[in-house]
XYZ file of C-alpha atoms in Angstrom:
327
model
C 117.060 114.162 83.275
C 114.847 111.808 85.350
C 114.618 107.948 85.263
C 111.410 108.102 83.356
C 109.956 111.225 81.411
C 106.394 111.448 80.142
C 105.530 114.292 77.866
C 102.118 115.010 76.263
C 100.974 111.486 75.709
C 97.566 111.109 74.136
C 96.155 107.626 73.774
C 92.648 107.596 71.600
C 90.225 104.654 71.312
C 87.828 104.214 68.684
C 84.471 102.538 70.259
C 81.766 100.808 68.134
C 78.349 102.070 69.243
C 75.386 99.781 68.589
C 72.076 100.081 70.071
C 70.106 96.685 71.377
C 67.296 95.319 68.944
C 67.152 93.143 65.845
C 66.696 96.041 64.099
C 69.076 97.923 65.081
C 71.818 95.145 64.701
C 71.005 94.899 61.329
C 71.169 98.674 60.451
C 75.015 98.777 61.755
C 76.256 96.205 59.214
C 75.692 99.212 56.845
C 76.200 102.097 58.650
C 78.417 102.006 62.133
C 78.328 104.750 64.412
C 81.666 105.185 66.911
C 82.393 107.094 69.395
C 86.289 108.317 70.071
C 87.651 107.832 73.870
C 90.472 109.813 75.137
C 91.779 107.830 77.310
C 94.914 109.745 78.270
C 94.571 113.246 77.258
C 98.321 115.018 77.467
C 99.724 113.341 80.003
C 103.106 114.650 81.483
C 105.479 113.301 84.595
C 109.051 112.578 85.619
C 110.023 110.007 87.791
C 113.359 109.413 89.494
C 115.303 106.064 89.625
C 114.655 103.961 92.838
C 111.126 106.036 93.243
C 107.930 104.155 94.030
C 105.433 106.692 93.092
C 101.377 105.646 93.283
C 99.445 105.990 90.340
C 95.783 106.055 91.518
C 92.351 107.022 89.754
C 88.627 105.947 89.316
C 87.898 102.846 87.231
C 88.100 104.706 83.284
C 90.447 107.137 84.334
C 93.142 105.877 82.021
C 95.958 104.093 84.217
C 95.906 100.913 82.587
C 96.356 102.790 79.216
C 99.139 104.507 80.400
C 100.723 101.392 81.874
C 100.138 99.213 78.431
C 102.064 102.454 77.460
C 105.208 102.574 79.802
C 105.312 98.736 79.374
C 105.768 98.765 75.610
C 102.308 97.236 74.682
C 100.518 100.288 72.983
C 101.862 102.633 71.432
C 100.463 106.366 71.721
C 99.173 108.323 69.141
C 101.290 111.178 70.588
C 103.607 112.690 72.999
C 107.177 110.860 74.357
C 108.154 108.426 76.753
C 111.579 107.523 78.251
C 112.527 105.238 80.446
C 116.306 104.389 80.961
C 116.968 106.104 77.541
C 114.403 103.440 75.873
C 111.574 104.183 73.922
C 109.139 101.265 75.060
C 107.273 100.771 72.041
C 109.844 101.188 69.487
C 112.618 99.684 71.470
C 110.538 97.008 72.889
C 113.355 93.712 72.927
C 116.031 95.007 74.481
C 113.607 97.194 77.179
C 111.437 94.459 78.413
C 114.568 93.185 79.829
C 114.624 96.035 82.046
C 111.032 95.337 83.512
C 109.023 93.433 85.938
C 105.245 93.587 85.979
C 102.598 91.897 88.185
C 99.171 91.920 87.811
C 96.640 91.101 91.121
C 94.420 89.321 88.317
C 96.381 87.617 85.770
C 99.548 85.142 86.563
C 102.234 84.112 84.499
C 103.165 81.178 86.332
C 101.932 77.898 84.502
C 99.125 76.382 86.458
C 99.485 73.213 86.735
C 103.598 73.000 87.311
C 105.551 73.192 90.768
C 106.890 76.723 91.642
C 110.461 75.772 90.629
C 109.349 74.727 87.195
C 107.450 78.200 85.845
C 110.965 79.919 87.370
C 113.319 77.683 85.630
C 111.046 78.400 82.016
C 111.566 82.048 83.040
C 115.083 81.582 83.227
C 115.658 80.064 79.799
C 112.752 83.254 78.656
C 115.205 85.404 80.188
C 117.978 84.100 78.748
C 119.907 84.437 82.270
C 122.924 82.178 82.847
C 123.202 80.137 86.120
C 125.250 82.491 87.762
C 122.513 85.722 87.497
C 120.099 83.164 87.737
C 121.125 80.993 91.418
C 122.485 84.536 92.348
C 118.411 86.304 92.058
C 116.989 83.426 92.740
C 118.578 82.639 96.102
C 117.812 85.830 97.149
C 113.946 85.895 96.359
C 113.649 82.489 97.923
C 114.669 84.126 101.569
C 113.184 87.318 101.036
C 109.845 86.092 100.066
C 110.527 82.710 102.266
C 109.732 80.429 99.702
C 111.703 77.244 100.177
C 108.640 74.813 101.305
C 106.629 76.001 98.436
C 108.835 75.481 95.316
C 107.823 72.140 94.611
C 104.035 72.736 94.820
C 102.036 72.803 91.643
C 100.808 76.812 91.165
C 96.502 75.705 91.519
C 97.120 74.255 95.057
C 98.707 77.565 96.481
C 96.684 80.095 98.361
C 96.283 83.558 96.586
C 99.072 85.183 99.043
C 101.333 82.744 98.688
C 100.769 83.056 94.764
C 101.112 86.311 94.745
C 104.472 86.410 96.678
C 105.715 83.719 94.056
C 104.289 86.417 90.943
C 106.448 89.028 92.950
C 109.750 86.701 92.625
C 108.955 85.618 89.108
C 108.751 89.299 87.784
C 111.860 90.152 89.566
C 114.004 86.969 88.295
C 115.793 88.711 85.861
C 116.615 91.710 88.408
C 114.719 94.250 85.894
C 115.115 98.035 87.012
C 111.069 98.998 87.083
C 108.307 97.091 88.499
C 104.585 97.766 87.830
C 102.614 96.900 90.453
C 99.118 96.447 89.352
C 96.593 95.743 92.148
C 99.820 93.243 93.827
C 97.309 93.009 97.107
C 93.958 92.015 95.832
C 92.015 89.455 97.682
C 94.842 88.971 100.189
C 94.252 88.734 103.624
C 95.628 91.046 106.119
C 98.719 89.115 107.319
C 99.566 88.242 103.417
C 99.336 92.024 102.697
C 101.964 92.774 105.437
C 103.946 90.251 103.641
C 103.816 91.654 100.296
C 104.080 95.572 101.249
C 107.225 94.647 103.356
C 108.859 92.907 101.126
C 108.367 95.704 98.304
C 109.699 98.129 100.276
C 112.616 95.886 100.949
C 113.450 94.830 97.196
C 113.010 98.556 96.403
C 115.825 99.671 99.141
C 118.203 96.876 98.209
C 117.849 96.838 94.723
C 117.183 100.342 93.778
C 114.087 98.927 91.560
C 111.934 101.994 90.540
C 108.471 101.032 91.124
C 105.213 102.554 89.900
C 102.013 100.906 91.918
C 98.200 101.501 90.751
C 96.379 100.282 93.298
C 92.992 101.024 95.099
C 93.705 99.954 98.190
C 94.545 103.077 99.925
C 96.175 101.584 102.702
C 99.232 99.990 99.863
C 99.752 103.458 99.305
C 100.002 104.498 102.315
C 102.483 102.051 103.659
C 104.107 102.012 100.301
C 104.667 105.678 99.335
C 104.206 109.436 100.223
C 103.852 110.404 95.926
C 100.615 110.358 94.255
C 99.931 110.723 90.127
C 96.001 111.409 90.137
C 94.422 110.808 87.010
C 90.888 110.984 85.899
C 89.021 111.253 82.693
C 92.593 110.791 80.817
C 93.892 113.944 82.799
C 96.401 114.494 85.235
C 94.607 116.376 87.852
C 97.437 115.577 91.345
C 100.882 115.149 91.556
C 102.202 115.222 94.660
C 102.600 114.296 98.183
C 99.729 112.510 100.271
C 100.563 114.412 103.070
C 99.642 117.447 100.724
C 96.045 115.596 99.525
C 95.421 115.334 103.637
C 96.253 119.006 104.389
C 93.921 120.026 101.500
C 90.968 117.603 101.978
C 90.347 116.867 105.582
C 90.679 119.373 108.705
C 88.893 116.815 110.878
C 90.139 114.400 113.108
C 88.905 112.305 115.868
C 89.518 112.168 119.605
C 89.306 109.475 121.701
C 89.304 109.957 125.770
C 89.409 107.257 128.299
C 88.388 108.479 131.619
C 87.444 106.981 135.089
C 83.618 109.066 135.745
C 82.588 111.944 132.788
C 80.506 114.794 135.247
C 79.122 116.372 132.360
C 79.737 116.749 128.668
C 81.287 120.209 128.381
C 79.380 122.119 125.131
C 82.037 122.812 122.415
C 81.263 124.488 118.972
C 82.610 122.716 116.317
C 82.791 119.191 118.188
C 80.751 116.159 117.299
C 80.368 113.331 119.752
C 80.662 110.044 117.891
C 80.298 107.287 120.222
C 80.023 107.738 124.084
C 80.009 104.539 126.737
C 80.657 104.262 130.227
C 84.492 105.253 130.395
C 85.245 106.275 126.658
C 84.356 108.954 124.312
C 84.836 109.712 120.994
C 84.706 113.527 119.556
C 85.142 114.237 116.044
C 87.050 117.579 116.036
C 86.846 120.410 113.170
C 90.575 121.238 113.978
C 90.730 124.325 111.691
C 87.835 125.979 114.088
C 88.867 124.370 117.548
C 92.717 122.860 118.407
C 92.603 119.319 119.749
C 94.383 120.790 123.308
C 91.679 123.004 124.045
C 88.751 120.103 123.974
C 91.026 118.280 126.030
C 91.769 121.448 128.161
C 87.416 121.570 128.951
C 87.515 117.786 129.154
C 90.058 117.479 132.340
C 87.642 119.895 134.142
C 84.697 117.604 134.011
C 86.403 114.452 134.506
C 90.061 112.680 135.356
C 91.268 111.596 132.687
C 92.875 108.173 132.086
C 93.829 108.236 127.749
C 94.214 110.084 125.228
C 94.349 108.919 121.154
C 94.199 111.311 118.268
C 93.153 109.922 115.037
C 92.909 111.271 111.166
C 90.433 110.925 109.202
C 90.206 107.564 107.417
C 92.549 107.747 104.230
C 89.754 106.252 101.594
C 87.423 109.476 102.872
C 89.939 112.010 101.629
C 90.524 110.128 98.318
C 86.486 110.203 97.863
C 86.884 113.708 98.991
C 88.993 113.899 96.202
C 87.202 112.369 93.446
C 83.811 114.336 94.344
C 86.186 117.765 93.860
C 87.376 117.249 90.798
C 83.921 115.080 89.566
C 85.302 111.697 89.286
């Protein structure tokens, strides 16, 4: 049995629907009209322990549902979930013990304290002794490299150091799953590097099982190879992205450096992108035309210097993606 197991989970919403106008505000005091949402419509997935596994979908698809679900916040209307042999609505106490969550857009660090002091409240929260507590602790402070930080008050830290300080706070109490909502939003590129590294670390050393909704393609990428695609409260992918990639995209591009081009050879199923002096750049249909054979009619018109082979942009394929299954 895996570390988490979904099984036909249905979450409903009942939505007021009012038209604008006077008039019309007045009419639905006596008679309301709703509309019903289903939000996540038979949803079913296993996970294993120590997994990170993306899950990724338009804005509405239903992952936030799903992850109020898995945390223990809303309970479904129907359908099972187990994590750990806990049933996170039901057995909520003794399971949020078990669980870490961050969210890009909300903190639950106080504000206007030093560092030290929202960990030290989480502690007593917690209810971890000294020993777990020095023992976590210690190690978040190197991993995250957080030592000249701790006593700075929470408003006068810059988002990624803020973020790497939510990261530590939701892992204090060394839970077993971290959610991961949005954990790189607004950071800059050197902060991101940070925070995807040190995931990846906390996940090898600890064995923490992490599910990430993110959509930031390039998280995923560095992050994980196993996608849950949802949309319209469906699953519609699960799988590898490598498997997405093979599916979505047969074009790649090709860069050549050369010393003096004699003439641009003509080659069905190429597109030239850019062209200057000493560079070119081909975008390459590679299910009509292989990459070697371009370059094969390239080295007869010119000498050449370079060679790079790129795929097509990750964010393409998931739009790719989305337009397929009308997202």
């Amino acid at each position: 049995m895996s570390y988490i197991n979904v099984k036909n989970l249905n979450k409903t919403f009942k939505v007021l629907q009012r038209d604008s106008g006077l008039k019309k505000a007045f009419r639905s005091l006596f008679k309301r009209d709703y509309k019903y949402i289903n939000a996540v419509d038979n949803i079913s997935f296993e996970i294993d322990e120590g997994e990170i596994v993306a899950y990724i979908g338009p804005n509405g698809a239903g992952k936030s549902t799903t992850i109020k679900m898995l945390t223990g916040i809303l309970k479904p209307d129907s359908g099972e979930i187990s994590v750990d042999g806990f049933n996170p609505f039901t057995d909520r106490k003794k399971y949020v013990k078990n669980i870490g969550v961050v969210f890009g857009q909300k903190s639950q660090l106080w504000w206007d304290l030093p560092v030290i002091e929202s960990f030290l409240l989480l502690k007593d929260i917690y209810g971890l002794s000294d020993y777990e507590y020095n023992e976590s602790f210690n190690q978040l402070k190197k991993l995250l490299d957080l030592e000249n930080i701790l006593s700075t008050p929470v408003r006068q830290l810059s988002l990624g150091t803020r973020m790497r300080c939510e990261i530590a706070a939701s892992l204090l109490h060394n839970p077993k799953i971290l959610f991961l909502d949005e954990p790189t939003i607004g950071l800059d590129a050197v902060s991101k590097v940070s925070v995807r590294k040190f995931i990846k670390e906390i996940n090898k050393k600890r064995k923490v099982t992490i599910i990430l909704t993110s959509h930031d393609m390039a998280d995923i990428e560095a992050l994980t190879n196993r996608l849950i695609v949802i949309g319209h409260g469906k699953k519609l992918y699960d799988g590898t992205l490598n498997g997405i990639k093979k599916k979505f995209t047969s074009n790649k591009k090709l860069e050549i450096i050369f010393d003096k081009l004699n003439d641009i050879p003509n080659i069905k199923n190429t597109k030239i992108i850019k062209k200057e002096k000493n560079r070119i750049i081909l975008e390459v249909d590679t299910k009509e035309v292989s990459i070697s054979s371009v370059v094969k009619k390239y080295t007869n018109e010119c000498e050449i210097k370079d060679i790079n082979v790129y795929d097509e942009d990750i964010d393409n394929i998931i739009v790719k993606l989305y337009q397929e299954l009308n997202l």
